[in-house]
Coordinates of C-alpha atoms in Angstrom, one line a residue:
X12 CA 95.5 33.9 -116.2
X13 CA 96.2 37.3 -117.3
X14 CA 97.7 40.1 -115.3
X15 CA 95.9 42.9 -113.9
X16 CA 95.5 46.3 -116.4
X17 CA 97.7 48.4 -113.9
X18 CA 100.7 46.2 -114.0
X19 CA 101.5 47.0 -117.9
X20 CA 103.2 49.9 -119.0
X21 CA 104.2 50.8 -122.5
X22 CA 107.4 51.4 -123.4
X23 CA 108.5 53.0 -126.4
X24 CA 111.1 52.5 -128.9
X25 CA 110.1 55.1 -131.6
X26 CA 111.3 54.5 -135.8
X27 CA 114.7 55.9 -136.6
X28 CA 113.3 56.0 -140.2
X29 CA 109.9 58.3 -139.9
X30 CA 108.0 59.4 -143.3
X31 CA 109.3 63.2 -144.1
X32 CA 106.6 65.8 -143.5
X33 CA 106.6 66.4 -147.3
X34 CA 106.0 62.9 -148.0
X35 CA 103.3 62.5 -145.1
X36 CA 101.6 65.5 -146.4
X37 CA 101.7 64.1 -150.2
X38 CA 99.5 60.9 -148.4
X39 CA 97.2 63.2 -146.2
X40 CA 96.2 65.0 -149.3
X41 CA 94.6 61.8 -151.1
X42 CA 94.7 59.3 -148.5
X43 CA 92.4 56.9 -150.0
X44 CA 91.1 53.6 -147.7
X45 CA 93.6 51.4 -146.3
X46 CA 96.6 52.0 -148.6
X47 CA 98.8 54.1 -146.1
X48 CA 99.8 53.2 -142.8
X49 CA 101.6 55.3 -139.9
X50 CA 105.5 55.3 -138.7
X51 CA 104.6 53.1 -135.1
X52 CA 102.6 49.9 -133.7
X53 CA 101.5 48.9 -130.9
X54 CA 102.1 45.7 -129.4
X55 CA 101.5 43.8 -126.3
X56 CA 102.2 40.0 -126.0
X57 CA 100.5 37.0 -124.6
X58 CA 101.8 33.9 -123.3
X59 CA 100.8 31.1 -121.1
X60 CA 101.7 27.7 -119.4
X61 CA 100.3 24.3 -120.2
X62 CA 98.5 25.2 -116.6
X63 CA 97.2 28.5 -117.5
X64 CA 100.3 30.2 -115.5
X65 CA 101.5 33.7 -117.5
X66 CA 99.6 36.3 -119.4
X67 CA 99.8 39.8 -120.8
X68 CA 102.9 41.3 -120.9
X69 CA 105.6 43.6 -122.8
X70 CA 103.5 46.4 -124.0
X71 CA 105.4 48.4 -126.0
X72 CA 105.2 50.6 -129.3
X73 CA 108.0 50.2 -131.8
X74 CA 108.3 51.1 -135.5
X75 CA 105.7 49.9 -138.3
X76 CA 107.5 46.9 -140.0
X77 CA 106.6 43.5 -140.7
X78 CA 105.9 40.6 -138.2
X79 CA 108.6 37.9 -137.6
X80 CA 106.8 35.0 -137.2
X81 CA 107.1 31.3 -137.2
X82 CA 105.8 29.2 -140.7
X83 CA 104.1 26.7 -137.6
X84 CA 102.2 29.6 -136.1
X85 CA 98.8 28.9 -135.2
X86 CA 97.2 31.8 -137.4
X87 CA 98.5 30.6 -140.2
X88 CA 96.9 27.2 -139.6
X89 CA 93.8 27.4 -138.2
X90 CA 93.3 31.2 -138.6
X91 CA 92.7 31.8 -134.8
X92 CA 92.2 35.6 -135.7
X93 CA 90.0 38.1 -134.4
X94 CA 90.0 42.1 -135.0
X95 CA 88.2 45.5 -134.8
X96 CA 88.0 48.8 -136.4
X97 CA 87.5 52.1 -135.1
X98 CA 88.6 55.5 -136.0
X99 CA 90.5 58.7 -134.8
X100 CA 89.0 62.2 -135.5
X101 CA 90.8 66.0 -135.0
X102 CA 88.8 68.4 -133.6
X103 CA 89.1 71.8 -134.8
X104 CA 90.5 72.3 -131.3
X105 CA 93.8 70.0 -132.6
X106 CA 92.5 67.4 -130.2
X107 CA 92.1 64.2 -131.6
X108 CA 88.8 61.5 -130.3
X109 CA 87.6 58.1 -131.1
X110 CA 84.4 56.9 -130.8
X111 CA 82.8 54.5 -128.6
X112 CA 85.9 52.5 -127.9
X113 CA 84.8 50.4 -124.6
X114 CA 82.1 49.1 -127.3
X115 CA 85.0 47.9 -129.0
X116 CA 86.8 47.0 -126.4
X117 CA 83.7 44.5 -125.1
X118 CA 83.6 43.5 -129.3
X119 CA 87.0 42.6 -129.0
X120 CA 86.6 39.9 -125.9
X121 CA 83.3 39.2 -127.4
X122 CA 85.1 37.9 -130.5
X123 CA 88.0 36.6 -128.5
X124 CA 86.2 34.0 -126.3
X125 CA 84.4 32.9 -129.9
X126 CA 88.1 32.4 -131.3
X127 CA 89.3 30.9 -127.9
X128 CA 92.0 33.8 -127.8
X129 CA 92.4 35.8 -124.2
X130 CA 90.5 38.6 -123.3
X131 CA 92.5 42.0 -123.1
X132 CA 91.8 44.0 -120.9
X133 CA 90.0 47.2 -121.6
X134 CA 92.5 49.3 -120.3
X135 CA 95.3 47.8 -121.9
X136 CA 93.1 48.5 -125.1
X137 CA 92.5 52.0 -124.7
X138 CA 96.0 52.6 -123.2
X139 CA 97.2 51.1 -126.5
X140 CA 95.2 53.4 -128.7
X141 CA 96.5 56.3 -126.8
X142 CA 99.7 55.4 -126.9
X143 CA 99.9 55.0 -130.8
X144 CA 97.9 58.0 -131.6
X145 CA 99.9 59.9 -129.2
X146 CA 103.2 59.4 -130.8
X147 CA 101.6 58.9 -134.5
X148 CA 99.1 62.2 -134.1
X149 CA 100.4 64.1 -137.6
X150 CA 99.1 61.4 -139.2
X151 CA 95.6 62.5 -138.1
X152 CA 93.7 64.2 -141.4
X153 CA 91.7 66.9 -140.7
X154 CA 89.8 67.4 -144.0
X155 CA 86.0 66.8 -144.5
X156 CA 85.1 63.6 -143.8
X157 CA 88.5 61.9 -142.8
X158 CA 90.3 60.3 -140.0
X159 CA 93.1 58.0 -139.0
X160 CA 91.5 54.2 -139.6
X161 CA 93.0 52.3 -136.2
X162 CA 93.1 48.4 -136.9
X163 CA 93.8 46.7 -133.3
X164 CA 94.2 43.0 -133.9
X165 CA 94.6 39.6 -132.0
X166 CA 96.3 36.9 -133.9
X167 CA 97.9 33.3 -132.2
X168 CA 101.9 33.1 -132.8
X169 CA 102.3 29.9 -130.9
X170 CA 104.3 27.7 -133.2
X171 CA 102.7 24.3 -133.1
X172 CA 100.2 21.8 -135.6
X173 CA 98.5 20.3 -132.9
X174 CA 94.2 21.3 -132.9
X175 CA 94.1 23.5 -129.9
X176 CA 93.9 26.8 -128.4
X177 CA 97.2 28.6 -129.0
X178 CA 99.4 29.5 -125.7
X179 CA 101.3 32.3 -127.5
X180 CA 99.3 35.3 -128.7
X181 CA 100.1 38.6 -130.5
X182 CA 98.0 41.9 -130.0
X183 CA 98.9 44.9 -132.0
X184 CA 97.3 47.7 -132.9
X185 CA 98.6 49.7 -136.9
X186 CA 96.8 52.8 -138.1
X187 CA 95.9 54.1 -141.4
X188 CA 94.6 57.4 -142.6
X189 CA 91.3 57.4 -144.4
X190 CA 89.2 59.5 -146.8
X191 CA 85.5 58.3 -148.1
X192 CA 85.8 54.5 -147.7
X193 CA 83.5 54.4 -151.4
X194 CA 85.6 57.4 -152.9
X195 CA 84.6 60.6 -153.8
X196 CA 81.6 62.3 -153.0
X197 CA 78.9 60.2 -150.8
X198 CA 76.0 59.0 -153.1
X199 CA 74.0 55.8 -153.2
X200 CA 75.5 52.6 -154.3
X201 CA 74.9 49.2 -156.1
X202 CA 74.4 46.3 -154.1
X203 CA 74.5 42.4 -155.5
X204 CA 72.1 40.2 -153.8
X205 CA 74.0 37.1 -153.7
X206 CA 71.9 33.4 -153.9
X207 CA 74.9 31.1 -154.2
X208 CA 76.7 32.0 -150.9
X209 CA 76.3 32.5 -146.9
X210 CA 78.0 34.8 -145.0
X211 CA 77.4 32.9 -141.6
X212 CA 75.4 30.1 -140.2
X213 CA 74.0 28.8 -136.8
X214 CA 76.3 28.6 -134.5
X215 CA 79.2 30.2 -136.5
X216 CA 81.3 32.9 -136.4
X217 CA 78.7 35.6 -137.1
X218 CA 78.4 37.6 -134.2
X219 CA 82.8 37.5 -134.0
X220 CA 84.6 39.6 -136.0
X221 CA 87.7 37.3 -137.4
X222 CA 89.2 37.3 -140.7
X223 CA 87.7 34.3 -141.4
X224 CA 84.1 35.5 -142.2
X225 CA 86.0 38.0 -144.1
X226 CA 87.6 35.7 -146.1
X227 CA 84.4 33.9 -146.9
X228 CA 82.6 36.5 -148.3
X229 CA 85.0 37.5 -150.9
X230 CA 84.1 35.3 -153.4
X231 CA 80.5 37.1 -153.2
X232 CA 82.1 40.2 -153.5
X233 CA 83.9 39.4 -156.8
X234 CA 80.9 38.1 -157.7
X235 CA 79.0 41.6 -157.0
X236 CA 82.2 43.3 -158.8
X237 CA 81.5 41.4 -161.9
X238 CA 77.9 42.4 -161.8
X239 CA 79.0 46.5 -161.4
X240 CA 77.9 46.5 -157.5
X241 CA 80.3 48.1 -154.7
X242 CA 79.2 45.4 -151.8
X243 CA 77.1 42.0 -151.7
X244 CA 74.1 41.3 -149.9
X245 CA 73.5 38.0 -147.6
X246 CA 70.5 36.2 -146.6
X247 CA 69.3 33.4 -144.7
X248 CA 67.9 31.1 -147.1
X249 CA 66.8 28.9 -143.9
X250 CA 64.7 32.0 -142.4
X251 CA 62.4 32.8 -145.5
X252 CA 65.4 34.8 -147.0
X253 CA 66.0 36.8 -144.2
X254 CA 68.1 39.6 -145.1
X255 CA 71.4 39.9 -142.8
X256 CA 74.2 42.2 -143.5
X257 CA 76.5 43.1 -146.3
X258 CA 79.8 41.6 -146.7
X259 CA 80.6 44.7 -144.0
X260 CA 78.1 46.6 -143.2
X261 CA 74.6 46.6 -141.3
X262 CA 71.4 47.3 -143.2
X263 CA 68.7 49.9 -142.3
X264 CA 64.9 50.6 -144.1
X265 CA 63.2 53.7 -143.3
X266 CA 59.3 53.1 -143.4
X267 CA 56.8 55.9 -144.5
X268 CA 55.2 55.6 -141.0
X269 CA 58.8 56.6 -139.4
X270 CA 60.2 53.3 -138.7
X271 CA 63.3 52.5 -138.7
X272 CA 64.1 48.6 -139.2
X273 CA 66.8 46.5 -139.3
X274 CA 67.6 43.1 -138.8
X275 CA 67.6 41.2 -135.4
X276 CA 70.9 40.4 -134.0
X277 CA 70.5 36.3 -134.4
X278 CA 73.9 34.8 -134.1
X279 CA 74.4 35.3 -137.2
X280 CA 74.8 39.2 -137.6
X281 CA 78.0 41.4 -136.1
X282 CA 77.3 43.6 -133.5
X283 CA 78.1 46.9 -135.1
X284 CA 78.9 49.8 -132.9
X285 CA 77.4 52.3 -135.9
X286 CA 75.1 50.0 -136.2
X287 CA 73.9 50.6 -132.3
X288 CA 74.8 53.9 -132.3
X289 CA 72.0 54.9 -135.4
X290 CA 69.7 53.0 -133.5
X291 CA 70.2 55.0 -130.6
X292 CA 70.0 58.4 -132.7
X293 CA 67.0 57.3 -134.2
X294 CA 65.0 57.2 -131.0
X295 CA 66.6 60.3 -130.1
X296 CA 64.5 62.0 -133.3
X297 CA 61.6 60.6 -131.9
X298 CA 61.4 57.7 -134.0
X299 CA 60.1 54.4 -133.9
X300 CA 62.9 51.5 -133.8
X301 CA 62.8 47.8 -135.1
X302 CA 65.3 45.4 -134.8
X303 CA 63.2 41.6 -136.2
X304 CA 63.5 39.7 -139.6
X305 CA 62.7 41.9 -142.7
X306 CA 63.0 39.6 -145.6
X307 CA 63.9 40.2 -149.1
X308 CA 60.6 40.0 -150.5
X309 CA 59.2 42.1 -147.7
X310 CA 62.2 44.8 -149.1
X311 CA 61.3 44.3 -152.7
X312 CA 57.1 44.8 -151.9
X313 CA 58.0 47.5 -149.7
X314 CA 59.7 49.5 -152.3
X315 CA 57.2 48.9 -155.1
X316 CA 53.7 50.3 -152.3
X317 CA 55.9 53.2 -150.8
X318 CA 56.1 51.9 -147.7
X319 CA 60.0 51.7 -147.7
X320 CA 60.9 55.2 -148.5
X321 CA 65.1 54.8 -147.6
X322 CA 67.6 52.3 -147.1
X323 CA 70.9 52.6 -146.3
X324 CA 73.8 50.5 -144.8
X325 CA 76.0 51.7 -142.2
X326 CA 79.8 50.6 -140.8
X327 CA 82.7 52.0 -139.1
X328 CA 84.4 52.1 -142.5
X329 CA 81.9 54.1 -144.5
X330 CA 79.9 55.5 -141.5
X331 CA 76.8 55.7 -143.3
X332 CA 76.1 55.3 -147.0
X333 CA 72.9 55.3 -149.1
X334 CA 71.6 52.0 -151.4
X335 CA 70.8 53.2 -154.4
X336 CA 69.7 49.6 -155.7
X337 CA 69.7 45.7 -154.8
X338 CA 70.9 44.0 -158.0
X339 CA 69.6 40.3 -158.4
X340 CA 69.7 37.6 -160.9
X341 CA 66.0 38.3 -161.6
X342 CA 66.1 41.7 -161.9
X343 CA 66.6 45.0 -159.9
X344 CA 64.7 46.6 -156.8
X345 CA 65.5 50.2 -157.2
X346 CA 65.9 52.8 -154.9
X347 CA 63.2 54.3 -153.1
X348 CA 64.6 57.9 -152.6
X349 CA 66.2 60.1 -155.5
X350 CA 69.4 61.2 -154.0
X351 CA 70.4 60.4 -150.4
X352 CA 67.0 60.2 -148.9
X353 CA 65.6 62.4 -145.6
X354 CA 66.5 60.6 -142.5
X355 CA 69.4 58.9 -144.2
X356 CA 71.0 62.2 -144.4
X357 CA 70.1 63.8 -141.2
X358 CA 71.3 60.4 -139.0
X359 CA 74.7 60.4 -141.0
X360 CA 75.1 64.5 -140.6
X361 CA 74.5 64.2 -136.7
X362 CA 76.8 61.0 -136.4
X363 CA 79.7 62.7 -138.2
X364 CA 79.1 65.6 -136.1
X365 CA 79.6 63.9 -133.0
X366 CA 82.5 62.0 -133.8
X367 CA 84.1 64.9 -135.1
X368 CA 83.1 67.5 -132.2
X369 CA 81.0 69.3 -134.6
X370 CA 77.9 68.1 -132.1
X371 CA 77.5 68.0 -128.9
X372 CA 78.1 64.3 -127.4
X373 CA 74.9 63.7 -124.9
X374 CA 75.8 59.8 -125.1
X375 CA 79.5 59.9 -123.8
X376 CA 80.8 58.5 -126.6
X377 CA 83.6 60.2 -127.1
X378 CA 87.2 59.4 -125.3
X379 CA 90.0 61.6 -125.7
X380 CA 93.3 60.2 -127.0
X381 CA 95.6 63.1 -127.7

């Protein structure tokens, strides 16, 4: 049983110790991915009876610092472990907006009843993001194509070895500010078409985001390293090699005809809010969308005739990046477009320019947060 949204309130106990505006501004100015993380978290706690009594309860936000936790709690264990990612943009007003957050919300729960955690509330979610950003909004960059990365997490702290659902749950939300997820200025990359490994199966944890698919894939990803590629490619070597999604990102081709494809959500693929959301802007330029099984040697023809004139992968991460070419163990399928192709270009300009105010927001994607 969880309590009702409106009964939680955050309280605040704010760091004693906060980063010096000179040394805050020496991050902002090369924030890199992931590597810096702001002065406050936000928490809100879980816990229940054997019958199900309890629920959510002391939201509060307190200082950045590491988690005291038990060496019997269930995450460590049994990984029961879900999260999401999602970003925070200024405006050139000062105001500061995510994007699509009640998608993330719904991801969240999604991924929570897969990991048999509790559902959070939505409200408590966004409450929780406004909360942190509110105290934690200097840490918001405001150059040319950065924001403040938020990472809200779910993770069991019930101290127990027994195989079950834990009773005691942590939520927290930390926050990082990011520049180009790839580094430097946005041009195609290397991808390693992996034989040896699966990212997800029937009836997995595809379609949940928890560390543990994470986790499994990085094996592929050193194995893409080695090979001088930025990300690995999965298939589905049940499905006629059904391509499926990069180690974190969704894949799009652009056809000749002006299709756009990608593959079908199947159980096995995450439910990308980019991922949706190019969809959505690609019907909005009048062009025709696809989601069904493209497989790699439909990719690798399609390239050679022409008829695949773009591909590009897209996350919350790197927003929307150009392949420049799928490395394999028997050879190369190169990039179709010279550069950053067409419609690659103009769906990552209008994206950006929505989430950062730059275009207007016909969707109501947008939610304020300070």
């Amino acid at each position: 049983m969880t309590q009702n949204a409106s009964e939680l309130s955050f309280s605040q106990r704010l760091n004693e110790n906060p980063k010096s505006s000179a040394d805050r501004d020496a991050i902002l100015a090369n924030p890199g991915f992931g590597d810096y993380f702001t002065d406050h978290t936000a928490v809100v706690d879980f816990k229940v009876d054997a019958q199900g009594e309890g629920g959510w309860h002391n939201a509060r936000i307190e200082p950045y610092g590491p988690i005291l936790m038990d060496p019997a709690a269930a995450v460590l264990h049994y990984g029961q472990e879900i999260f999401e990612g999602m970003k925070a943009y200024r405006h050139a007003d000062g105001s500061i907006w995510t994007f699509r957050a009640d998608a993330n919300a719904a991801r969240l729960n999604t991924s929570a009843r897969r990991l048999a955690l509790p559902e959070l509330p939505p409200e408590t979610f966004l409450e929780s993001l406004r909360q942190l950003v509110s105290v934690d909004q200097d840490w918001v960059p405001s150059g040319d194509g950065e924001a403040l990365y938020l990472r809200p997490f779910m993770i069991a702290t019930e101290a127990f070895l027994g195989v079950r659902p834990a009773r005691e749950v942590s939520y927290r939300v930390i926050a990082s500010p990011a520049g180009n997820y790839f580094g430097g200025e946005l041009k195609p990359v290397s991808i390693w078409l992996t034989t040896t490994y699966a990212r997800a199966g029937a009836g997995g944890t595809g379609e949940a985001k928890c560390g543990g698919n994470y986790a499994a894939s990085l094996i592929a990803q050193m194995e893409a390293e080695a090979n001088g590629c930025k990300q690995v490619l999965f298939l589905d070597p049940f499905n006629d090699n059904a391509v499926e999604e990069l180690g974190g990102m969704n894949v799009f081709f652009v056809f000749k005809d002006g299709t756009l494809v990608t593959p079908e959500l199947n159980g096995h693929i995450l439910h990308g809010i980019t991922r949706s959301s190019v969809l959505q802007l690609a019907v909005d330029r009048g062009m025709s969308v696809q989601e069904r099984k493209i497989t790699i040697d439909e990719w690798r023809s399609g390239v050679a005739s022409g008829d695949i004139t773009e591909v590009f992968a897209c996350g919350t991460a790197a927003v929307i990046t150009p392949i420049g070419e799928l490395k394999t163990a028997e050879g190369t399928i190169a990039s179709p477009a010279q550069g950053i192709g067409e419609v690659t270009a103009a769906i990552r300009e209008q994206l950006l320019g929505i989430q950062t105010g730059a275009v207007e927001d016909l969707h109501g994607w947008l939610t304020r947060l300070a």
